[in-house]
Amino acid sequence: MSSLFFRFVANAVALAVAVWVVDGITLGDGDADTGARAATLCVVALIFGAVNVVVKPIVSFFSLPLLILTLGLFTLVINAAMLGLTAALSGDAFNVDGFGAAFWGGLIISIVSWAVNLVLDRD
């Protein structure tokens, strides 16, 4: 149970960093207060986690030949697609402008999520 919570926190922190760093990724209304933006970030982190649990393994399985051919670098494209799918499912709460923003956002989210999981998950 705590591992699930740590993954949620890691996703939320990673999404917040991606919104902060990448110009093409926006979170909700720009003039919303901090509480509304935090709530929106939590909802988007839940959607992102669900997409990564349900859809990403299926996409990874069907793209296995490309993953082997590119020595795993195609994972960056899959991460960008999962970020774009999260933006599509969240409506106006989370926007990603194009593949370039999704690619860089997916890369940043992967690195930050890995680092936060490394720090928080002490099993």
Short mmCIF file of C-alpha atoms in Angstrom, two decimals:
data_model
loop_
_atom_site.label_atom_id
_atom_site.label_comp_id
_atom_site.label_asym_id
_atom_site.label_seq_id
_atom_site.Cartn_x
_atom_site.Cartn_y
_atom_site.Cartn_z
CA MET A 1 0.00 0.00 0.00
CA SER A 2 2.78 2.43 0.84
CA SER A 3 4.52 1.58 -2.42
CA LEU A 4 1.40 2.64 -4.31
CA PHE A 5 1.34 5.92 -2.38
CA PHE A 6 5.03 6.53 -3.11
CA ARG A 7 4.45 5.95 -6.82
CA PHE A 8 1.54 8.41 -6.74
CA VAL A 9 3.70 11.04 -5.03
CA ALA A 10 6.53 10.38 -7.49
CA ASN A 11 4.15 10.80 -10.45
CA ALA A 12 2.71 14.01 -9.00
CA VAL A 13 6.16 15.50 -8.37
CA ALA A 14 7.39 14.42 -11.80
CA LEU A 15 4.34 15.92 -13.52
CA ALA A 16 4.81 19.16 -11.59
CA VAL A 17 8.45 19.36 -12.70
CA ALA A 18 7.46 18.66 -16.32
CA VAL A 19 4.81 21.41 -16.19
CA TRP A 20 7.41 23.77 -14.73
CA VAL A 21 10.24 22.92 -17.18
CA VAL A 22 8.58 22.16 -20.54
CA ASP A 23 6.90 25.10 -22.27
CA GLY A 24 4.33 23.03 -24.16
CA ILE A 25 2.85 21.36 -21.06
CA THR A 26 0.24 23.27 -19.07
CA LEU A 27 -1.82 22.40 -16.03
CA GLY A 28 -5.36 23.75 -15.76
CA ASP A 29 -6.10 27.45 -15.67
CA GLY A 30 -3.11 29.75 -15.39
CA ASP A 31 -4.93 32.05 -12.97
CA ALA A 32 -6.25 29.34 -10.60
CA ASP A 33 -5.21 29.40 -6.96
CA THR A 34 -2.63 27.02 -5.53
CA GLY A 35 -5.17 24.64 -3.98
CA ALA A 36 -7.05 24.19 -7.25
CA ARG A 37 -3.81 23.59 -9.14
CA ALA A 38 -2.69 21.03 -6.53
CA ALA A 39 -6.02 19.21 -6.75
CA THR A 40 -5.79 19.22 -10.55
CA LEU A 41 -2.23 17.88 -10.32
CA CYS A 42 -3.40 15.04 -8.06
CA VAL A 43 -6.20 14.08 -10.46
CA VAL A 44 -3.82 14.18 -13.44
CA ALA A 45 -1.29 12.07 -11.49
CA LEU A 46 -4.02 9.47 -10.85
CA ILE A 47 -4.95 9.43 -14.55
CA PHE A 48 -1.27 9.17 -15.53
CA GLY A 49 -0.76 6.28 -13.10
CA ALA A 50 -3.80 4.45 -14.43
CA VAL A 51 -2.65 4.91 -18.03
CA ASN A 52 0.80 3.59 -17.12
CA VAL A 53 -0.66 0.56 -15.36
CA VAL A 54 -3.31 -0.38 -17.93
CA VAL A 55 -2.26 0.88 -21.36
CA LYS A 56 1.54 1.04 -21.26
CA PRO A 57 2.15 -2.73 -20.83
CA ILE A 58 -0.11 -3.48 -23.79
CA VAL A 59 1.61 -0.91 -26.00
CA SER A 60 5.03 -2.13 -24.85
CA PHE A 61 4.11 -5.72 -25.67
CA PHE A 62 2.97 -4.91 -29.19
CA SER A 63 5.99 -2.71 -29.85
CA LEU A 64 8.45 -5.31 -28.55
CA PRO A 65 10.18 -5.73 -31.94
CA LEU A 66 10.83 -1.97 -32.10
CA LEU A 67 12.03 -1.96 -28.51
CA ILE A 68 14.51 -4.72 -29.30
CA LEU A 69 15.59 -3.11 -32.57
CA THR A 70 16.25 0.28 -30.95
CA LEU A 71 17.76 -1.25 -27.79
CA GLY A 72 14.99 0.23 -25.66
CA LEU A 73 15.07 3.79 -26.99
CA PHE A 74 11.56 3.38 -28.37
CA THR A 75 10.46 3.54 -24.73
CA LEU A 76 10.87 7.32 -24.99
CA VAL A 77 8.25 7.37 -27.75
CA ILE A 78 5.94 5.15 -25.69
CA ASN A 79 6.34 7.49 -22.70
CA ALA A 80 5.46 10.46 -24.92
CA ALA A 81 2.38 8.62 -26.17
CA MET A 82 1.29 7.84 -22.59
CA LEU A 83 1.68 11.51 -21.66
CA GLY A 84 -0.37 12.51 -24.71
CA LEU A 85 -3.05 9.96 -23.80
CA THR A 86 -3.14 11.36 -20.27
CA ALA A 87 -3.67 14.84 -21.70
CA ALA A 88 -6.46 13.56 -23.93
CA LEU A 89 -8.21 11.79 -21.05
CA SER A 90 -7.91 14.70 -18.63
CA GLY A 91 -9.59 17.23 -20.92
CA ASP A 92 -8.81 20.86 -20.17
CA ALA A 93 -7.10 20.04 -16.87
CA PHE A 94 -3.82 19.03 -18.55
CA ASN A 95 -2.57 20.01 -22.01
CA VAL A 96 0.40 18.84 -24.05
CA ASP A 97 1.18 20.82 -27.21
CA GLY A 98 2.58 18.39 -29.76
CA PHE A 99 4.95 15.46 -29.84
CA GLY A 100 8.05 17.47 -28.97
CA ALA A 101 6.59 18.65 -25.67
CA ALA A 102 5.31 15.14 -24.95
CA PHE A 103 8.73 13.65 -25.72
CA TRP A 104 10.65 16.02 -23.46
CA GLY A 105 7.94 15.84 -20.80
CA GLY A 106 8.03 12.05 -20.86
CA LEU A 107 11.81 12.09 -20.52
CA ILE A 108 11.69 14.52 -17.60
CA ILE A 109 8.88 12.58 -15.92
CA SER A 110 10.84 9.33 -16.24
CA ILE A 111 13.99 10.81 -14.71
CA VAL A 112 12.24 12.70 -11.89
CA SER A 113 9.94 9.78 -11.07
CA TRP A 114 12.93 7.44 -10.90
CA ALA A 115 14.80 9.84 -8.60
CA VAL A 116 11.82 10.40 -6.30
CA ASN A 117 11.13 6.65 -6.09
CA LEU A 118 14.80 6.10 -5.28
CA VAL A 119 14.62 8.59 -2.40
CA LEU A 120 11.17 7.70 -1.02
CA ASP A 121 10.94 3.94 -1.45
CA ARG A 122 13.13 2.50 1.30
CA ASP A 123 11.86 -1.11 1.48
#
